[in-house]
mmCIF file of C-alpha atoms in Angstrom:
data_model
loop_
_atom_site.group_PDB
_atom_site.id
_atom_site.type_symbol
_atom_site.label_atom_id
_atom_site.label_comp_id
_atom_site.label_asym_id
_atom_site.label_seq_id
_atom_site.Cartn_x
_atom_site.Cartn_y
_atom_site.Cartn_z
ATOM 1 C CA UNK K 9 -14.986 18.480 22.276
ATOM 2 C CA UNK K 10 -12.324 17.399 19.773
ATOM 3 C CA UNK K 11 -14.053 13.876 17.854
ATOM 4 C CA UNK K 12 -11.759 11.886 15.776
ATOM 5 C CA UNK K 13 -13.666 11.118 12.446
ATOM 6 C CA UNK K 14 -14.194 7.187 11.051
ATOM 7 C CA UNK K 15 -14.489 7.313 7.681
ATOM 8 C CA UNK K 16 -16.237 4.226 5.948
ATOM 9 C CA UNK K 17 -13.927 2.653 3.060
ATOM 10 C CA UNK K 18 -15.393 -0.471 1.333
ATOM 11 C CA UNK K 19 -15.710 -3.190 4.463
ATOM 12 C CA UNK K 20 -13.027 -1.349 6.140
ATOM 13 C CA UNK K 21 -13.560 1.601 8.546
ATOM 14 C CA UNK K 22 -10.598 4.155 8.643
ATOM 15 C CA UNK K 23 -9.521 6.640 11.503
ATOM 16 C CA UNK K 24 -6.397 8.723 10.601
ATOM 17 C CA UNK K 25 -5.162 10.165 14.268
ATOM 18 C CA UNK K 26 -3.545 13.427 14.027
ATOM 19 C CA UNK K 27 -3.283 15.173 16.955
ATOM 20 C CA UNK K 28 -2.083 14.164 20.273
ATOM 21 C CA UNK K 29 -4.583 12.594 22.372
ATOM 22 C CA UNK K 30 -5.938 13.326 25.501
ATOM 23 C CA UNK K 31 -8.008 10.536 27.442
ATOM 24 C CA UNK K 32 -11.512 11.699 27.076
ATOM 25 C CA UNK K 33 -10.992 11.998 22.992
ATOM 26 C CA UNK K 34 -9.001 8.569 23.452
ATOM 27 C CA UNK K 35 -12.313 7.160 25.086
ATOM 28 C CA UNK K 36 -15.026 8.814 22.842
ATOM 29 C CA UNK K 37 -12.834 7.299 19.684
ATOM 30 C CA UNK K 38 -13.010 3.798 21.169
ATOM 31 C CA UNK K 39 -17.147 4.507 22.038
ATOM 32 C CA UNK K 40 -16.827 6.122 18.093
ATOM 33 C CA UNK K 41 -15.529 2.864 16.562
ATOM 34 C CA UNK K 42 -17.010 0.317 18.539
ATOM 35 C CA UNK K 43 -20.321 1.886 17.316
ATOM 36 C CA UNK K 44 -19.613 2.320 13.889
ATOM 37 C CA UNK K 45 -18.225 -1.002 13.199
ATOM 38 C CA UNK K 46 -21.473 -2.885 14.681
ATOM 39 C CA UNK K 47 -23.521 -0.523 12.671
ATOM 40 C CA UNK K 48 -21.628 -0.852 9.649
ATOM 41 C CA UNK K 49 -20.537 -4.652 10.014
ATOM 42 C CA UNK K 50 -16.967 -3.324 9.029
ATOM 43 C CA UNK K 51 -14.525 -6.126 9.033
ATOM 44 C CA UNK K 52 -11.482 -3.938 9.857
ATOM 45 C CA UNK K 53 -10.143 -0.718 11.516
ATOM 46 C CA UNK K 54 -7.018 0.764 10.144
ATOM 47 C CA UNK K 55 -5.612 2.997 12.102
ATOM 48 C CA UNK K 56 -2.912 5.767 10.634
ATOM 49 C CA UNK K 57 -0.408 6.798 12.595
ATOM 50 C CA UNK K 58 1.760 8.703 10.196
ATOM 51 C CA UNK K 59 1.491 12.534 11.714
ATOM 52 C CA UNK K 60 2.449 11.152 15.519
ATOM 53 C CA UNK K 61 5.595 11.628 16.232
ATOM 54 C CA UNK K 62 5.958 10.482 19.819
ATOM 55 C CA UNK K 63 4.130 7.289 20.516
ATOM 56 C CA UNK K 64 4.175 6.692 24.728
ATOM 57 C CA UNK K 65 2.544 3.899 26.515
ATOM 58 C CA UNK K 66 -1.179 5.928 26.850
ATOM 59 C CA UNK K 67 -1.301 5.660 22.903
ATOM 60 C CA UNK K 68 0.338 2.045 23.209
ATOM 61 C CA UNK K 69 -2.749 1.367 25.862
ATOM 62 C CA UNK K 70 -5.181 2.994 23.393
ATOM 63 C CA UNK K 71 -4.702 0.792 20.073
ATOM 64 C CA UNK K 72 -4.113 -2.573 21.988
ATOM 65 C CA UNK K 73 -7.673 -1.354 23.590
ATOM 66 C CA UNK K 74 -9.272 -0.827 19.771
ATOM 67 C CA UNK K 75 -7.656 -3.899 18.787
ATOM 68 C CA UNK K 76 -9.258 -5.173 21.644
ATOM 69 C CA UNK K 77 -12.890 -3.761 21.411
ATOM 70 C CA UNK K 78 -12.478 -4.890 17.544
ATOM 71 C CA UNK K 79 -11.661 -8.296 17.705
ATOM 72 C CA UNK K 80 -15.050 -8.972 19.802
ATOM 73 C CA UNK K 81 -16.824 -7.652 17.235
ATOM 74 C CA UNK K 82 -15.314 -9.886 15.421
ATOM 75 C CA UNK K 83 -13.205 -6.873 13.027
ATOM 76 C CA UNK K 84 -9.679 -6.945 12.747
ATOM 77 C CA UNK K 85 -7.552 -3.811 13.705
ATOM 78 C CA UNK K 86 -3.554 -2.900 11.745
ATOM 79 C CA UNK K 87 -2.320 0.099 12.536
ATOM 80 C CA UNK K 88 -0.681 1.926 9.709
ATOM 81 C CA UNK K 89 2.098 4.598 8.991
ATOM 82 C CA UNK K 90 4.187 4.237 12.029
ATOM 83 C CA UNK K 91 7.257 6.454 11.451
ATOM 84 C CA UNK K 92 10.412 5.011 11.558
ATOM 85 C CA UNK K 93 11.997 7.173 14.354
ATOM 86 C CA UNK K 94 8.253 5.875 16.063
ATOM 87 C CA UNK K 95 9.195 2.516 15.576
ATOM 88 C CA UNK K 96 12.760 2.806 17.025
ATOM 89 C CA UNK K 97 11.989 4.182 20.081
ATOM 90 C CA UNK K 98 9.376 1.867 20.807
ATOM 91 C CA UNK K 99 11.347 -0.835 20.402
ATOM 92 C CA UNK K 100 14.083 1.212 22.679
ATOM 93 C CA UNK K 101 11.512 1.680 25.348
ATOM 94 C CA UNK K 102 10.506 -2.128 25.047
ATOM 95 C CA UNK K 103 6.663 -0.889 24.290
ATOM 96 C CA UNK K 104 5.709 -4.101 21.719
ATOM 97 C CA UNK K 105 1.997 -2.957 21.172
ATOM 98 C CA UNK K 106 1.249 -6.126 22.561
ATOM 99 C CA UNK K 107 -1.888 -7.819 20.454
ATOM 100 C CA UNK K 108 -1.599 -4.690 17.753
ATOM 101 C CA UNK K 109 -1.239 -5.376 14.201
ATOM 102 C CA UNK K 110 0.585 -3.184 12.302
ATOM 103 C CA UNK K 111 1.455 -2.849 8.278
ATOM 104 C CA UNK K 112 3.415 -0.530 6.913
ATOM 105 C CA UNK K 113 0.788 1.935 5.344
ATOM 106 C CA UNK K 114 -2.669 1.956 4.457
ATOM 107 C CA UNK K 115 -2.483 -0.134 1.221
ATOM 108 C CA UNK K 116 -0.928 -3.018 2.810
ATOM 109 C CA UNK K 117 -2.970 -2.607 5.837
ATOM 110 C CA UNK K 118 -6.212 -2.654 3.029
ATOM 111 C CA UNK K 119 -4.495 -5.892 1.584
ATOM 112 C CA UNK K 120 -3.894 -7.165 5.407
ATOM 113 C CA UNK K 121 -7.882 -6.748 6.236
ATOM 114 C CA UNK K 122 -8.789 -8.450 2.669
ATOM 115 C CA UNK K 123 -6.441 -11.308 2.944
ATOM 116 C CA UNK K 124 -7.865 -11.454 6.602
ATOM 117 C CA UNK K 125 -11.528 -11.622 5.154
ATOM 118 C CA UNK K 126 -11.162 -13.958 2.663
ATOM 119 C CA UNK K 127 -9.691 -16.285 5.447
ATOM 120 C CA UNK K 128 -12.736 -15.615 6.945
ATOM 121 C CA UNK K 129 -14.707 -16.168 3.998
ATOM 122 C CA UNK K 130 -12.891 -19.941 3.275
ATOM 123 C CA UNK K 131 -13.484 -20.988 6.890
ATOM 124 C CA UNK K 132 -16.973 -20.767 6.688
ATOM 125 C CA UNK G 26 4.185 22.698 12.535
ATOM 126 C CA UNK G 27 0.617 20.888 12.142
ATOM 127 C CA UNK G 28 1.030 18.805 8.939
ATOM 128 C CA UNK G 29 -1.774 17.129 7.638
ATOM 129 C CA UNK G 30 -1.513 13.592 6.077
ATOM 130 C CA UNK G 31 -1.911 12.233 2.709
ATOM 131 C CA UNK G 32 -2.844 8.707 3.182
ATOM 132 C CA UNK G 33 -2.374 6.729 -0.260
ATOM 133 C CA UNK G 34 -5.403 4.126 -1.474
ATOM 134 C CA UNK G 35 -5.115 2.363 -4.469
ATOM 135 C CA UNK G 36 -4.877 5.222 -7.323
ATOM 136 C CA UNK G 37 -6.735 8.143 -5.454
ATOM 137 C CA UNK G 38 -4.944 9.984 -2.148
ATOM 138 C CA UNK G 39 -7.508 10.469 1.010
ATOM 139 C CA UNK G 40 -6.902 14.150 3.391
ATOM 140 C CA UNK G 41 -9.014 13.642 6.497
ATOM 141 C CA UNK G 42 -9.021 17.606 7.638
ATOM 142 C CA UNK G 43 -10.013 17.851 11.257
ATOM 143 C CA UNK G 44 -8.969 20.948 12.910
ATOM 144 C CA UNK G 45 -9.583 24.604 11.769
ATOM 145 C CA UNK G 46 -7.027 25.193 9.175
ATOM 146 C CA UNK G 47 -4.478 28.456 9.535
ATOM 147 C CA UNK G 48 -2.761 29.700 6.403
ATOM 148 C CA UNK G 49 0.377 27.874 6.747
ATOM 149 C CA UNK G 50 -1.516 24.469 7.223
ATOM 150 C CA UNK G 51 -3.296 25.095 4.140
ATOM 151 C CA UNK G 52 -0.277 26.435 2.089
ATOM 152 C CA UNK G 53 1.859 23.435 3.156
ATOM 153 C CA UNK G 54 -1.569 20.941 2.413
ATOM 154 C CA UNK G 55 -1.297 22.123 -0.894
ATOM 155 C CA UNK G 56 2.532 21.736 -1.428
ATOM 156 C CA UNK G 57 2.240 18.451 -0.086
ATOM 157 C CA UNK G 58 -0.567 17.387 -2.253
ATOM 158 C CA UNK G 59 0.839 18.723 -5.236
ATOM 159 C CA UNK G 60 4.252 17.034 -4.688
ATOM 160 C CA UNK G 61 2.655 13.349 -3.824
ATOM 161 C CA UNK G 62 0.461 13.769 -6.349
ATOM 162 C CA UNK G 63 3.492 13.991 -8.839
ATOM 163 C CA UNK G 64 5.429 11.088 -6.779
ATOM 164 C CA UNK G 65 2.190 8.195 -6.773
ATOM 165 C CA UNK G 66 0.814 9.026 -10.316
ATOM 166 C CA UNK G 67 -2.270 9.141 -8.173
ATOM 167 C CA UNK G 68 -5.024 10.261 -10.408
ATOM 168 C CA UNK G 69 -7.513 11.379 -7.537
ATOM 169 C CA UNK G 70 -8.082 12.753 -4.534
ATOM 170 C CA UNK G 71 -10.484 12.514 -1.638
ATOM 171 C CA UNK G 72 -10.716 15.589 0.755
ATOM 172 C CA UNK G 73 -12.643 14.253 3.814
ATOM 173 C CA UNK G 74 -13.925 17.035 6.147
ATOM 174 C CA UNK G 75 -16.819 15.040 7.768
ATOM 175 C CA UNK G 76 -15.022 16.587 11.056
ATOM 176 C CA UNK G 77 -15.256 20.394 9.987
ATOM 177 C CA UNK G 78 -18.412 22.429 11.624
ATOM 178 C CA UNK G 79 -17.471 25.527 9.727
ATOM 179 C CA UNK G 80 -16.335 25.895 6.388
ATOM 180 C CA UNK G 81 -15.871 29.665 5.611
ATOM 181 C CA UNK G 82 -14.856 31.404 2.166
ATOM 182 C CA UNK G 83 -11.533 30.273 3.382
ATOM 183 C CA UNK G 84 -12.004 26.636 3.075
ATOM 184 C CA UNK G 85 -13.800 26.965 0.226
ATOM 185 C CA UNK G 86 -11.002 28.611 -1.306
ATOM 186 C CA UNK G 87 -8.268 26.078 -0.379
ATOM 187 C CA UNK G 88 -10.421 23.688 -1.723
ATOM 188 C CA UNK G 89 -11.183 25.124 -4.930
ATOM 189 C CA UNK G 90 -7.375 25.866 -4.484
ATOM 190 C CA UNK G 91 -6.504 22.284 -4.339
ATOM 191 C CA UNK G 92 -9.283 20.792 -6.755
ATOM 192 C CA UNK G 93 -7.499 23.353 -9.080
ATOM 193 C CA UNK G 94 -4.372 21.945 -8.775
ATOM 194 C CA UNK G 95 -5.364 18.387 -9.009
ATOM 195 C CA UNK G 96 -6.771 19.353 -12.241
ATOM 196 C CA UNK G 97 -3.387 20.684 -13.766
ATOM 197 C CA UNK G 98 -1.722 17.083 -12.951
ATOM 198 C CA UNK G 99 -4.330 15.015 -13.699
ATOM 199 C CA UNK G 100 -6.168 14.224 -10.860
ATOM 200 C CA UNK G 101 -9.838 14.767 -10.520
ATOM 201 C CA UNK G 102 -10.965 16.031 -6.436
ATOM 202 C CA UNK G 103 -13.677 14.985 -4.750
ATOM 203 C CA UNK G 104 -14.958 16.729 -1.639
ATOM 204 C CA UNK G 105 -16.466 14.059 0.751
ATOM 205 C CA UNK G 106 -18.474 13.830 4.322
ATOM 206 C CA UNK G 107 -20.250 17.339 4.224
ATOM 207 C CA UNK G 108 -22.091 18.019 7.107
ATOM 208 C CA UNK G 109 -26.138 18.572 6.304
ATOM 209 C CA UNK G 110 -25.743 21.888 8.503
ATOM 210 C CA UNK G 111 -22.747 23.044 6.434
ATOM 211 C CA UNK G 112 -23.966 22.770 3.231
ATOM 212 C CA UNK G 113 -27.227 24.453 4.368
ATOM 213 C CA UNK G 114 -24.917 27.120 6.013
ATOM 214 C CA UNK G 115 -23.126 27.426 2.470
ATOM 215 C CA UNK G 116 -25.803 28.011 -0.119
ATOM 216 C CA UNK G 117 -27.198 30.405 2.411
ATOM 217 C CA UNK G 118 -24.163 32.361 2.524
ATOM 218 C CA UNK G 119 -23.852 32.219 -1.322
ATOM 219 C CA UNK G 120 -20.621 30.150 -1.500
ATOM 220 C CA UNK G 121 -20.895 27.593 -4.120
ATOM 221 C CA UNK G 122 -17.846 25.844 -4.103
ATOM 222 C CA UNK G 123 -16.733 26.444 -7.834
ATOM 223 C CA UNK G 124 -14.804 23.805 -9.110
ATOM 224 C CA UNK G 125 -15.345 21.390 -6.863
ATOM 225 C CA UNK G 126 -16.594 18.583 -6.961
ATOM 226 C CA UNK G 127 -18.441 16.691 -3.816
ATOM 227 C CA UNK G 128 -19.735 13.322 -2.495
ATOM 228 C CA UNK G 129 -21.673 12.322 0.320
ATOM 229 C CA UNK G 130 -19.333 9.590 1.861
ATOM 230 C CA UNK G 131 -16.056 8.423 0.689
ATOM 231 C CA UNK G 132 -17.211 5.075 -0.463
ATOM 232 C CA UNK G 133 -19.334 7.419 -2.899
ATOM 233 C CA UNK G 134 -16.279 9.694 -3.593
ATOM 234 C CA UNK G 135 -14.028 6.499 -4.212
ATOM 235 C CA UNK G 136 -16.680 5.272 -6.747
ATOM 236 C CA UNK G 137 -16.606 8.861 -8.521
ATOM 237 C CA UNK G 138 -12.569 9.001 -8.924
ATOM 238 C CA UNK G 139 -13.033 5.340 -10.151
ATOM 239 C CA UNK G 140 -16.054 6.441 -12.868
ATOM 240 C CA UNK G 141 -13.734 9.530 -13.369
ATOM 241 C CA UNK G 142 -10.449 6.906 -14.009
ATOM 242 C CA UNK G 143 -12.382 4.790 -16.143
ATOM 243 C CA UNK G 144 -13.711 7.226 -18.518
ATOM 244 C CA UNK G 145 -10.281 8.085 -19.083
ATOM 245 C CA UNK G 146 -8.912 5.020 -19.640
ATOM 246 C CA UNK G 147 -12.007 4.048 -22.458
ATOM 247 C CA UNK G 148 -10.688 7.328 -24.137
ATOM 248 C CA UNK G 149 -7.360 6.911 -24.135
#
């Protein structure tokens, strides 16, 4: 079975989605992550979403449902890359990605997650 | 076509390969790199292929390929995320990966391009 890989960056953990999804890898990347962030103690998911070019309401479902799964485990989730053509008809279809972050690409989504942590990091 | 991303990081650019590569996937990887190496002034790049359960004397060629021309514009490659069962697969088939160079994780990688930049920097 096709397994999207997470790939560790500093604090962050990073999944670049590529290919169009079907539910069961949708489900094993949300068992994947929600794994890999408790074992790693990750304080944020970005997700890149720069090679989809059609983004329906099962892929909508899926990154509210990471966002989701992340903020109990207390890491924060920005999805990166979105084309603009993505972005467009999103908007068209009035899908908001309700509860999703989302940065332009994966440098601002790193600066996002830091600026994120070191709110953390004050509060405490 | 299948076109693979090139996300950007701070200075080094990150290729998460995940499917079996045909020619024309690794042609246009190599095009791509080559041109956003040129546009970022990145001076490194991290080829992730923690996801690949093969990797044949045609992988090891496009990577060689790539590392190759990273060198030419001044950017050192790291291959990251080897699976223990490829590499034993590898030395057993006699491919040695000439060229290139390799990390265990990308965190490790990330810290080699850094080394790499910084060496460059204190000779400059």
């Amino acid at each position: 079975m096709y397994r999207i890989p997470i790939l560790q960056m500093d604090r962050a953990l990073l999944v670049t989605i590529q290919v169009d999804m079907e539910d069961q890898t949708a489900l094993q990347l949300q068992d994947d992550l929600a794994e890999k962030i408790a074992e790693t103690g990750a304080n944020g998911v970005l997700i890149d979403i720069s090679a989809l070019e059609i983004v329906d309401s099962f892929v909508g479902r899926m990154l509210a449902a990471i966002s989701g799964i992340g903020k109990v485990l207390d890491a924060s989730t920005v999805v990166v890359g979105m084309q603009p053509a993505v972005a467009i008809t999103l908007v068209e279809l009035g899908l908001s990605l309700e509860g999703v972050k989302t940065a332009l690409n994966v440098r601002r989504g790193l600066k996002m997650l830091a600026q994120a942590a070191a709110g953390e990091d004050v509060e405490q």
